[in-house]
mmCIF file of C-alpha atoms in Angstrom:
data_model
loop_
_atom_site.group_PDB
_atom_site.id
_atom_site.type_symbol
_atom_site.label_atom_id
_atom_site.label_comp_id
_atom_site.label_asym_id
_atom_site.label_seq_id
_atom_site.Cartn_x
_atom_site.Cartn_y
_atom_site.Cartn_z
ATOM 1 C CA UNK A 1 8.055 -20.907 -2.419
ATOM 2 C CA UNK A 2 11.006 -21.013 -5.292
ATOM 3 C CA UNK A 3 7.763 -20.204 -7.905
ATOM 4 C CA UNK A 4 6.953 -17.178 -5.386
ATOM 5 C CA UNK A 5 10.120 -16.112 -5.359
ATOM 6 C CA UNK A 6 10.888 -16.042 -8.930
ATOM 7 C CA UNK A 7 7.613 -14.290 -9.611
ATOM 8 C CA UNK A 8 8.463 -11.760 -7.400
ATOM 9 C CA UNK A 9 12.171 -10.725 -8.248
ATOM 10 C CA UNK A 10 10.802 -10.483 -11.962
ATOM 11 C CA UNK A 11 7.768 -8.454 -10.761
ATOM 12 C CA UNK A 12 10.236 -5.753 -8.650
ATOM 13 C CA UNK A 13 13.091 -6.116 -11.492
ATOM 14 C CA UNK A 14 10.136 -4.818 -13.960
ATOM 15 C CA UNK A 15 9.002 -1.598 -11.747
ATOM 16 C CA UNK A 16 12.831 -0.378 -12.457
ATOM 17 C CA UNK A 17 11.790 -0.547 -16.169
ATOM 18 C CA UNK A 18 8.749 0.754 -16.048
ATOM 19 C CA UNK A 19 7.536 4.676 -16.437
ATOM 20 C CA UNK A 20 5.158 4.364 -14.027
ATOM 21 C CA UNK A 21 6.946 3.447 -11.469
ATOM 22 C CA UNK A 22 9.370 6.242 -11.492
ATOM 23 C CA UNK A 23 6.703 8.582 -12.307
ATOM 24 C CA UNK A 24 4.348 7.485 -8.880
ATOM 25 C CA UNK A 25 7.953 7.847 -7.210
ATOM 26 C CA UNK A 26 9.058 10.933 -8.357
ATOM 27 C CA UNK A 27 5.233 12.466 -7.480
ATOM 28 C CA UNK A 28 5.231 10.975 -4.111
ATOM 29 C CA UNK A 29 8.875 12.189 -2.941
ATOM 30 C CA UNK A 30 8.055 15.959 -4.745
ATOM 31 C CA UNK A 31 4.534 16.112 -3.224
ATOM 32 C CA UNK A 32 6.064 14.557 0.120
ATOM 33 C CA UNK A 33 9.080 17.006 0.005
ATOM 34 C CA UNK A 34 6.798 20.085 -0.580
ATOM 35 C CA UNK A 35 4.388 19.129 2.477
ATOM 36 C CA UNK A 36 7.415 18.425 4.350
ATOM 37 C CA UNK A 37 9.533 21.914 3.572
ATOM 38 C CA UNK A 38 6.150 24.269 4.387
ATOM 39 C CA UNK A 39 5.314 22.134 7.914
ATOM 40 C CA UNK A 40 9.309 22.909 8.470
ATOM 41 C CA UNK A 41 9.279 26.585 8.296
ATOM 42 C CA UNK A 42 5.638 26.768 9.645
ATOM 43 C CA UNK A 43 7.589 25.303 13.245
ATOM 44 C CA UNK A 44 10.175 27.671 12.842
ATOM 45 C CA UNK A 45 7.961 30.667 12.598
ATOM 46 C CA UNK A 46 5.929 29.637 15.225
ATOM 47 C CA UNK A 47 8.447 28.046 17.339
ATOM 48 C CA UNK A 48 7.169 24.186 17.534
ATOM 49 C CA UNK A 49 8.954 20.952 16.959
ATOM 50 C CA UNK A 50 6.962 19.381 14.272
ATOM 51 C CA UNK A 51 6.791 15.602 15.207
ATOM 52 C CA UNK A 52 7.176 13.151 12.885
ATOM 53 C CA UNK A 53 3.584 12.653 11.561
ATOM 54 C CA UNK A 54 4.667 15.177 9.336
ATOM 55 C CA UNK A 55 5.877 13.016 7.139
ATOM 56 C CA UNK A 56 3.603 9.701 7.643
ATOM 57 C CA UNK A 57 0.261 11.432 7.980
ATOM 58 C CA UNK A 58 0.574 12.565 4.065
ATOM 59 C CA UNK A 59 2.755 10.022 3.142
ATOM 60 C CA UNK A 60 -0.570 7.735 4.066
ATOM 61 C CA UNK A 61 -2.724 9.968 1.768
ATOM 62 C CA UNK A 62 0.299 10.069 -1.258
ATOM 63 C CA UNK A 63 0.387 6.290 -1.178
ATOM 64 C CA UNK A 64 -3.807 5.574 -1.273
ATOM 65 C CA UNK A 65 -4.120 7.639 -4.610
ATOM 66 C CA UNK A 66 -0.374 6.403 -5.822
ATOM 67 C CA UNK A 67 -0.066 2.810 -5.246
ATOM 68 C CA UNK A 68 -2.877 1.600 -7.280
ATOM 69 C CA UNK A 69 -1.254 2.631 -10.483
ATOM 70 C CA UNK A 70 1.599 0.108 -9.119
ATOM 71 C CA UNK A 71 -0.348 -2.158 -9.574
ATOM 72 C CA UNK A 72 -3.017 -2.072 -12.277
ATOM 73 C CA UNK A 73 -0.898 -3.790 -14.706
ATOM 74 C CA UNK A 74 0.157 -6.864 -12.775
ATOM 75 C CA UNK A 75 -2.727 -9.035 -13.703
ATOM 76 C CA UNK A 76 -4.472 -7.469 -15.866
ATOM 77 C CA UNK A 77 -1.887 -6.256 -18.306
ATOM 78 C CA UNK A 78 -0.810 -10.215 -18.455
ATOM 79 C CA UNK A 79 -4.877 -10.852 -19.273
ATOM 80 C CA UNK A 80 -4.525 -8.529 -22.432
ATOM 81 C CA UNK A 81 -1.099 -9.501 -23.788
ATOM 82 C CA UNK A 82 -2.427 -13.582 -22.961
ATOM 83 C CA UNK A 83 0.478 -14.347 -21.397
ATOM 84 C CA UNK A 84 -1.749 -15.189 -18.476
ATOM 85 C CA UNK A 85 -2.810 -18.032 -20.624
ATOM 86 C CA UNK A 86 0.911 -18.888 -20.696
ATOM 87 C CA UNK A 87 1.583 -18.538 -17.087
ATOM 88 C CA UNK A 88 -1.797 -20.946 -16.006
ATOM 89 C CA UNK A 89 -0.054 -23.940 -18.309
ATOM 90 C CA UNK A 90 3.139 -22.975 -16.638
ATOM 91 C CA UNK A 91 3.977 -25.190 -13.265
ATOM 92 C CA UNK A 92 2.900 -22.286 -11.243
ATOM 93 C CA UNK A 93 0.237 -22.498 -8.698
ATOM 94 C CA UNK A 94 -2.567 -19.797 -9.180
ATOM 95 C CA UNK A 95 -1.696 -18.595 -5.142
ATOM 96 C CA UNK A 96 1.992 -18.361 -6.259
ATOM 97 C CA UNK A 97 1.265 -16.081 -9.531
ATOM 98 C CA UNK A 98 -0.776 -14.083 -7.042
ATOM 99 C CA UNK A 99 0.834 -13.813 -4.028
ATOM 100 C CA UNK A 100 4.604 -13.650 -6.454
ATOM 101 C CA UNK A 101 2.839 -10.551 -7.618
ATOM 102 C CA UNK A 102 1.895 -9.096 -4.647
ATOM 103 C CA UNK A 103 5.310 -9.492 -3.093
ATOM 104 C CA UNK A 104 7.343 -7.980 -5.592
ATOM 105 C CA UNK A 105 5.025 -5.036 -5.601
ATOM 106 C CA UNK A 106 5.745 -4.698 -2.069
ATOM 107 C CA UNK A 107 9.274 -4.784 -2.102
ATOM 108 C CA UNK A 108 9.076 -1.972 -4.329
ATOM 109 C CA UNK A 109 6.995 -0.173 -2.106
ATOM 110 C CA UNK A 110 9.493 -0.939 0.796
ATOM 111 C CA UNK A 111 12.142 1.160 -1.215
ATOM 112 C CA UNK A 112 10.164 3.904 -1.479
ATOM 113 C CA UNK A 113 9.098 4.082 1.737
ATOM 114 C CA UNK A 114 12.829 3.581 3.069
ATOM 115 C CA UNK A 115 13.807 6.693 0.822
ATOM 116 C CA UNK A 116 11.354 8.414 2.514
ATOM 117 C CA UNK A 117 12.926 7.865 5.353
ATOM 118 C CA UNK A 118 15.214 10.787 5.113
ATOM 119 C CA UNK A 119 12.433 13.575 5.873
ATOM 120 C CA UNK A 120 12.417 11.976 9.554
ATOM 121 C CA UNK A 121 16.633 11.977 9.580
ATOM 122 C CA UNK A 122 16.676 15.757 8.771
ATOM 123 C CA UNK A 123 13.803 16.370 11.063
ATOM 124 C CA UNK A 124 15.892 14.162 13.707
ATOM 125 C CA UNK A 125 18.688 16.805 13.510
ATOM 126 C CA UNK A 126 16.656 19.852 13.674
ATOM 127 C CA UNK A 127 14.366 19.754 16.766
ATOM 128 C CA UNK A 128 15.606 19.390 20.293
ATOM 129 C CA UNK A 129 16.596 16.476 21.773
ATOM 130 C CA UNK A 130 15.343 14.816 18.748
ATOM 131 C CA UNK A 131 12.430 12.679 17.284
ATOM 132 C CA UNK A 132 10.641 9.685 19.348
ATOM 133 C CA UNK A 133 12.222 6.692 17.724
ATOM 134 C CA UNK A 134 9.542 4.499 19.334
ATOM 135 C CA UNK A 135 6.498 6.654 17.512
ATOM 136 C CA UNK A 136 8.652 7.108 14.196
ATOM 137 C CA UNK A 137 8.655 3.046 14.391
ATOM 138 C CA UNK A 138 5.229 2.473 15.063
ATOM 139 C CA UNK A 139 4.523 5.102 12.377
ATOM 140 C CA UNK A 140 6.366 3.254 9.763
ATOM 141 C CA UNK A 141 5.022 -0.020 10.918
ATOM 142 C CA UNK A 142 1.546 0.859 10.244
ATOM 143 C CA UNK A 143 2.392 2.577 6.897
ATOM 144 C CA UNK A 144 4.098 -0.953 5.940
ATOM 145 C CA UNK A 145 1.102 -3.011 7.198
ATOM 146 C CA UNK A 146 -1.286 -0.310 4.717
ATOM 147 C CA UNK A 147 0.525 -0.433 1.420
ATOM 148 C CA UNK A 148 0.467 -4.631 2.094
ATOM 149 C CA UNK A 149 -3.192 -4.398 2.617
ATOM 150 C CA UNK A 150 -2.946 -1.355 -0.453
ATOM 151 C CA UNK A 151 -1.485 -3.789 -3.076
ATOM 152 C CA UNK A 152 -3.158 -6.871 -2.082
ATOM 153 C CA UNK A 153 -6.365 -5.113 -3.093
ATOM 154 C CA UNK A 154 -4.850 -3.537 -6.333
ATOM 155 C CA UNK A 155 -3.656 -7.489 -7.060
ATOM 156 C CA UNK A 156 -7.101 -8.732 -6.119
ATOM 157 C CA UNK A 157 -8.913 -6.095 -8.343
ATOM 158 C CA UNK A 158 -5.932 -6.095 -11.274
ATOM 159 C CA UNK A 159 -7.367 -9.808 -11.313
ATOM 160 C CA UNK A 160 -10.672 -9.178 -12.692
ATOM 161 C CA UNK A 161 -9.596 -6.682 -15.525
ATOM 162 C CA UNK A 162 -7.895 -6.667 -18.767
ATOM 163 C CA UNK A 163 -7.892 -3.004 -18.749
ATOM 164 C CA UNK A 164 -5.382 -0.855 -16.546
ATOM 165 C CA UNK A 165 -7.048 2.274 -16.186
ATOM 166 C CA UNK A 166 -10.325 0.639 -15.093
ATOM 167 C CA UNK A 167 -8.429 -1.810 -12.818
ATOM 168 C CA UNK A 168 -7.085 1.931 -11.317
ATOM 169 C CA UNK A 169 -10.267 3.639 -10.836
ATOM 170 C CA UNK A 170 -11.804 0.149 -9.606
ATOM 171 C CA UNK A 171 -9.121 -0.031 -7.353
ATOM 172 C CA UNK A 172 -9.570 3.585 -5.456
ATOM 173 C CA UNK A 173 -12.905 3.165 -5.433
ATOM 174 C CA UNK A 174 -12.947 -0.217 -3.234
ATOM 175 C CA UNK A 175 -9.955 1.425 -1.426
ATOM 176 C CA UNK A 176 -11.758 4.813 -0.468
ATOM 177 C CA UNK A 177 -14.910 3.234 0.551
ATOM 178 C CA UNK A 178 -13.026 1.001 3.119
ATOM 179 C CA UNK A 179 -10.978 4.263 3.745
ATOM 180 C CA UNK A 180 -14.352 6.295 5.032
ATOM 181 C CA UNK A 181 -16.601 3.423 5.276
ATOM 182 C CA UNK A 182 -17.130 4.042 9.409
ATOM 183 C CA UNK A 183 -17.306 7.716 8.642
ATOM 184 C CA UNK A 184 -21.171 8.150 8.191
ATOM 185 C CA UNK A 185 -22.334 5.782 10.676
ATOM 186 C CA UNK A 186 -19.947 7.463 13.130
ATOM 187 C CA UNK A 187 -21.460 11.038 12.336
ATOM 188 C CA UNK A 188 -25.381 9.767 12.508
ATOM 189 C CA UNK A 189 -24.846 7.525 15.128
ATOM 190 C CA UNK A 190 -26.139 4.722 13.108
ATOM 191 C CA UNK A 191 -26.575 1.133 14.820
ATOM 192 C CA UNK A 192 -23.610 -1.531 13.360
ATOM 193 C CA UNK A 193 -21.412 1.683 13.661
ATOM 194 C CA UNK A 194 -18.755 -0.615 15.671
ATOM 195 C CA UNK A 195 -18.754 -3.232 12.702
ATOM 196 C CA UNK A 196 -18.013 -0.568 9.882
ATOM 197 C CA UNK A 197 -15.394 0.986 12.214
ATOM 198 C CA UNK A 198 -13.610 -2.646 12.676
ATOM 199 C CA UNK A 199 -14.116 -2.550 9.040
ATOM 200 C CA UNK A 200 -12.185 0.616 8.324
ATOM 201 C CA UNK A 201 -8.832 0.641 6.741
ATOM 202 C CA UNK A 202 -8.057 4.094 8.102
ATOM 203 C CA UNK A 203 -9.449 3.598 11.994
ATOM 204 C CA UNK A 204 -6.911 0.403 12.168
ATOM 205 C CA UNK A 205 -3.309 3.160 11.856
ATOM 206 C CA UNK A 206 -4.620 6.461 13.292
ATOM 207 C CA UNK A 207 -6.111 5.644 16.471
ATOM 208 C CA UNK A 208 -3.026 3.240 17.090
ATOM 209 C CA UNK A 209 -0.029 3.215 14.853
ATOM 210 C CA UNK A 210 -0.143 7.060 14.467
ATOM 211 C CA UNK A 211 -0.223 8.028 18.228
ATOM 212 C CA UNK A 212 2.790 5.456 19.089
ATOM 213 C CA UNK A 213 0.418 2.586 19.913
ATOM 214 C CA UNK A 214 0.806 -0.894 18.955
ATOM 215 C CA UNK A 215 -2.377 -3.602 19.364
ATOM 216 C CA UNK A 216 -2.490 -7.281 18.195
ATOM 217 C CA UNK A 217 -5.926 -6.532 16.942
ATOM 218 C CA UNK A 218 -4.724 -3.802 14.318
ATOM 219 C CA UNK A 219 -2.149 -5.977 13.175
ATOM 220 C CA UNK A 220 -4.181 -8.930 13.037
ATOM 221 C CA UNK A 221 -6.692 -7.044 10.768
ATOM 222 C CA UNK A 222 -4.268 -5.736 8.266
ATOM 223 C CA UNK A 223 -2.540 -9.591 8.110
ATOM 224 C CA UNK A 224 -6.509 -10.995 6.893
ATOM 225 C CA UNK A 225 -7.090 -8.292 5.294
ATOM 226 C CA UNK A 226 -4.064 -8.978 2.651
ATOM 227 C CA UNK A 227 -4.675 -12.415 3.308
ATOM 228 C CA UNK A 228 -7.922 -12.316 2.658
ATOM 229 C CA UNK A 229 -7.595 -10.192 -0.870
ATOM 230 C CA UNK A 230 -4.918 -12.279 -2.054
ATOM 231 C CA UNK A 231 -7.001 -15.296 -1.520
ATOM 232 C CA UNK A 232 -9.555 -13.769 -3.557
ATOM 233 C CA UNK A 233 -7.355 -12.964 -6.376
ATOM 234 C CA UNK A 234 -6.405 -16.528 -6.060
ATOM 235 C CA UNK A 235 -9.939 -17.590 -6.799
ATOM 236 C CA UNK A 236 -10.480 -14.853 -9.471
ATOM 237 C CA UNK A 237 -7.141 -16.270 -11.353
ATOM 238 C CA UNK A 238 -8.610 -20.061 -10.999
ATOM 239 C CA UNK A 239 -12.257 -19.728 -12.721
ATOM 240 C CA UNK A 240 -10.025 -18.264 -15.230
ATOM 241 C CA UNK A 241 -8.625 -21.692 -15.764
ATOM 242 C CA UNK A 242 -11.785 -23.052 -15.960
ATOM 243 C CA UNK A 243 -13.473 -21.126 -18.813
#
């Protein structure tokens, strides 16, 4: 775990030097701060209490489109430079390189998501008696749980490129089908509809995490699902080793 570890702290250390980073952060908070001020003064002209979906419900969308330009570089920028080369004669597992670079992009993703957690402060001191702290929890739990399975993806798909941009698009692409992949079954009532809706990225936060619930099964499919992508980034980093 020392390997993982030290993979990860120079993976987060880097996203404080990098553009991009600060650049996906500065959209998110603007985009999130803009949705947030017009949903604000929409309650106060209409005399609501906006919960606090507010702020997760875009904040889900923000972070699909955002967080694979986090991490289209981690693999497959170290692919075109060939310090991957260096890193598989390194005593470094291929599981650690992966799972060291999925970490550290999570842990930057945890600090933008706990900036973001001062829309739901200020909307705690403006409505009456105040927000739900049990469904702003299970909100934020089921964000966390999506960026992990997010950036496990991006690490799995960053794997099999040496170009960022089409490790980005490839990325959204595999991320919005699995985002809407239930969505035509459900609306022709198509047979196997159940399987693509156990399937479905989305289904997994809004019919649970989003209305305050919390069910082993949801959390149980976001664990394999990172599990899962990291293991397959794992196997895409270890026929590398063998060409």
């Amino acid at each position: 775990m020392r390997n993982v570890w030290t993979i990860a702290k120079r993976e987060f250390n880097h996203y404080f030097i990098s553009p991009i980073a600060y650049v996906v952060a500065f959209i998110t908070l603007v985009i999130l701060g803009i949705i947030f001020y017009t949903n604000i003064l929409a309650g106060t002209l209409q005399q609501y209490a906006p919960p606090v979906q507010i702020v997760i419900g875009p904040l889900v969308t923000i972070l699909l489109f955002s967080t694979p330009a986090l991490t289209m570089r981690t693999l497959a920028e170290e692919q075109r430079t060939g310090t991957m080369e260096l890193l598989l004669t390194a005593p470094v597992r291929d599981w650690e390189l992966v799972v060291g670079k999925w970490l550290g992009s999570f842990l930057y993703d945890l600090v933008l998501i706990a900036i973001t957690g001062i829309y739901p402060l200020i909307l705690n001191r403006l409505v009456s008696p105040g927000l739900d702290l049990g469904l702003v929890f299970t909100n934020y739990l089921g964000l966390i749980l999506i960026v992990g399975a997010i950036l496990a993806i991006g690490i799995a798909v960053s794997s099999l490129f040496t170009n960022q941009i089409a490790a980005f698009f490839a990325t959204l692409g595999i991320l919005l089908v699995f985002w809407m992949i239930s969505y035509p079954a459900q609306v022709m009532g198509a047979s196997g509809s159940a399987v693509l809706t156990y399937l479905d990225l989305s289904q997994h936060f809004y019919n649970s995490f989003y209305v305050g619930l919390i069910e082993i099964k949801d959390i149980v499919y976001y664990l394999s699902f990172i599990v899962l992508s990291l293991f397959l980034g794992t196997v895409s980093i270890e026929t590398r080793r063998w060409r």
